[in-house]
Short mmCIF file of C-alpha atoms in Angstrom, two decimals:
data_model
loop_
_atom_site.label_atom_id
_atom_site.label_comp_id
_atom_site.label_asym_id
_atom_site.label_seq_id
_atom_site.Cartn_x
_atom_site.Cartn_y
_atom_site.Cartn_z
CA MET D 1 6.42 31.23 24.41
CA ARG D 2 4.53 28.99 22.04
CA GLY D 3 4.45 25.26 22.77
CA MET D 4 6.02 22.65 20.55
CA THR D 5 3.77 20.63 18.33
CA ILE D 6 3.87 17.38 16.40
CA TYR D 7 1.28 17.67 13.65
CA ASN D 8 1.12 14.37 11.79
CA LEU D 9 2.91 11.28 10.49
CA TYR D 10 2.86 9.60 7.08
CA ILE D 11 4.23 6.11 6.45
CA PHE D 12 5.04 5.29 2.84
CA HIS D 13 5.58 1.83 1.37
CA PRO D 14 8.76 1.45 -0.74
CA GLN D 15 6.58 1.54 -3.88
CA GLY D 16 5.37 5.01 -2.88
CA HIS D 17 1.83 4.57 -1.64
CA CYS D 18 0.80 5.73 1.82
CA ILE D 19 0.16 2.83 4.20
CA GLY D 20 -0.43 4.97 7.27
CA TYR D 21 -1.48 8.52 8.11
CA TYR D 22 -1.93 9.72 11.69
CA GLU D 23 -2.83 13.17 12.92
CA TRP D 24 -2.47 14.85 16.32
CA HIS D 25 -2.66 18.58 15.67
CA ARG D 26 -3.59 19.97 12.30
CA PRO D 27 -4.76 23.55 12.56
CA LYS D 28 -5.37 23.93 8.81
CA ARG D 29 -7.14 21.35 6.67
CA ALA D 30 -5.80 20.47 3.23
CA SER D 31 -7.83 21.78 0.30
CA ILE D 32 -7.18 18.56 -1.65
CA ASN D 33 -8.27 15.00 -1.01
CA PRO D 34 -6.02 12.71 1.07
CA ALA D 35 -4.81 10.65 -1.92
CA GLU D 36 -3.58 13.81 -3.67
CA GLU D 37 -1.94 15.02 -0.46
CA PHE D 38 -0.12 11.70 -0.04
CA GLN D 39 1.13 11.90 -3.65
CA LEU D 40 2.38 15.45 -3.12
CA VAL D 41 4.21 14.56 0.09
CA HIS D 42 5.78 11.49 -1.51
CA GLY D 43 6.79 13.57 -4.55
CA LEU D 44 8.45 16.10 -2.26
CA LEU D 45 10.33 13.27 -0.52
CA THR D 46 11.52 11.90 -3.83
CA SER D 47 12.81 15.34 -4.83
CA VAL D 48 14.55 15.96 -1.50
CA ARG D 49 16.12 12.49 -1.56
CA SER D 50 17.35 13.01 -5.13
CA PHE D 51 18.80 16.39 -4.18
CA ASN D 52 20.56 14.89 -1.14
CA GLU D 53 22.02 12.07 -3.23
CA LYS D 54 23.48 14.61 -5.66
CA LEU D 55 25.17 16.42 -2.78
CA SER D 56 26.45 13.26 -1.13
CA PRO D 57 26.41 9.78 -2.65
CA LEU D 58 26.21 8.41 0.89
CA GLY D 59 23.04 10.46 1.40
CA PRO D 60 21.52 10.26 4.85
CA ARG D 61 18.57 8.00 5.54
CA GLN D 62 17.21 10.91 7.51
CA CYS D 63 16.80 14.64 6.89
CA SER D 64 14.47 17.55 7.47
CA VAL D 65 13.15 20.42 5.39
CA SER D 66 11.96 23.65 6.99
CA THR D 67 9.70 26.47 5.97
CA MET D 68 9.10 29.67 7.92
CA LYS D 69 6.41 27.94 10.01
CA ASN D 70 7.02 24.20 10.13
CA ARG D 71 9.43 21.36 9.51
CA LEU D 72 9.09 18.07 7.65
CA HIS D 73 11.25 15.28 9.13
CA TYR D 74 12.08 12.23 7.04
CA PHE D 75 13.45 8.81 8.00
CA GLU D 76 13.97 5.95 5.55
CA THR D 77 14.60 2.38 6.64
CA ALA D 78 17.04 -0.03 4.97
CA THR D 79 14.01 -1.54 3.19
CA SER D 80 12.97 1.91 1.81
CA LEU D 81 9.97 2.32 4.12
CA LYS D 82 9.56 6.06 4.70
CA PHE D 83 8.39 7.80 7.89
CA VAL D 84 7.53 11.49 7.50
CA MET D 85 6.58 13.71 10.43
CA ASN D 86 5.47 17.33 10.28
CA THR D 87 6.17 19.52 13.31
CA ASP D 88 6.46 23.16 14.21
CA LEU D 89 9.94 24.70 14.22
CA ALA D 90 10.42 24.39 17.99
CA ALA D 91 10.05 20.59 18.04
CA PHE D 92 13.25 18.72 18.82
CA GLY D 93 14.47 15.14 19.00
CA ILE D 94 12.40 14.01 16.01
CA GLU D 95 15.49 12.47 14.38
CA GLU D 96 15.54 10.05 17.34
CA LEU D 97 11.76 9.65 17.51
CA LEU D 98 11.24 8.41 13.93
CA PRO D 99 13.65 5.44 14.17
CA LYS D 100 12.17 4.69 17.60
CA ILE D 101 8.67 4.56 16.04
CA TYR D 102 9.99 2.16 13.42
CA GLU D 103 11.85 -0.09 15.86
CA GLN D 104 9.46 -0.06 18.83
CA VAL D 105 6.08 0.27 17.13
CA TYR D 106 6.17 -0.60 13.42
CA VAL D 107 8.40 -3.68 13.61
CA PRO D 108 6.58 -5.44 16.47
CA TYR D 109 3.00 -4.41 15.60
CA VAL D 110 3.06 -4.42 11.79
CA THR D 111 6.02 -6.50 10.60
CA GLY D 112 5.52 -8.96 13.45
CA ASN D 113 1.74 -9.15 12.98
CA PRO D 114 0.75 -12.26 11.00
CA LEU D 115 -2.60 -10.64 10.16
CA ALA D 116 -1.02 -7.54 8.59
CA ILE D 117 -0.87 -7.61 4.80
CA LYS D 118 2.49 -6.32 3.59
CA GLY D 119 2.13 -3.12 1.57
CA GLU D 120 -1.49 -2.53 2.57
CA LEU D 121 -2.98 0.16 4.79
CA ILE D 122 -2.07 -0.44 8.43
CA GLN D 123 -5.27 -1.58 10.18
CA SER D 124 -3.96 -2.61 13.60
CA GLU D 125 -5.61 -0.76 16.48
CA VAL D 126 -2.76 -1.86 18.76
CA PHE D 127 -0.27 -0.23 16.36
CA LYS D 128 -2.31 2.99 16.35
CA GLN D 129 -2.48 3.06 20.15
CA LYS D 130 1.23 2.32 20.60
CA LEU D 131 2.06 5.00 18.02
CA SER D 132 -0.08 7.57 19.83
CA ASP D 133 1.49 6.59 23.15
CA ILE D 134 5.06 7.06 21.91
CA VAL D 135 4.30 10.33 20.09
CA GLN D 136 2.26 11.85 22.92
CA SER D 137 4.94 10.98 25.48
CA HIS D 138 7.63 12.77 23.44
CA ALA D 139 8.97 16.04 24.86
CA SER D 140 7.94 17.95 21.70
CA PHE D 141 4.30 16.91 21.89
CA ALA D 142 2.06 19.67 23.21
#
């Protein structure tokens, strides 16, 4: 049986630009530059969110989209900050992990950091370490 894998995480500012990208396992490199990749991922999120809102006006702040090989998990905060995690299909518990990342890592180490500039790329090494700790301790990380 193949192990479960968490590939990467994107964090998007409410205005749509990527303020954080973190990678753990990425077997295939993108053929486009990171800025283009971030735009494509954010565009996909916008489309999925729009589709969900058409199905239900109370649309969830969280959803996932699957292909034959992987799954994109999406969590949006009340302030429209977006957390997007790519995993393989066997990964589980990501719908609990993303809010946990927001509450236990982002809020204390970015929002609570007086040196962090709101809306800018996350620079905090403590944030990066705490993020890696929480992701790598998750049951779906292999």
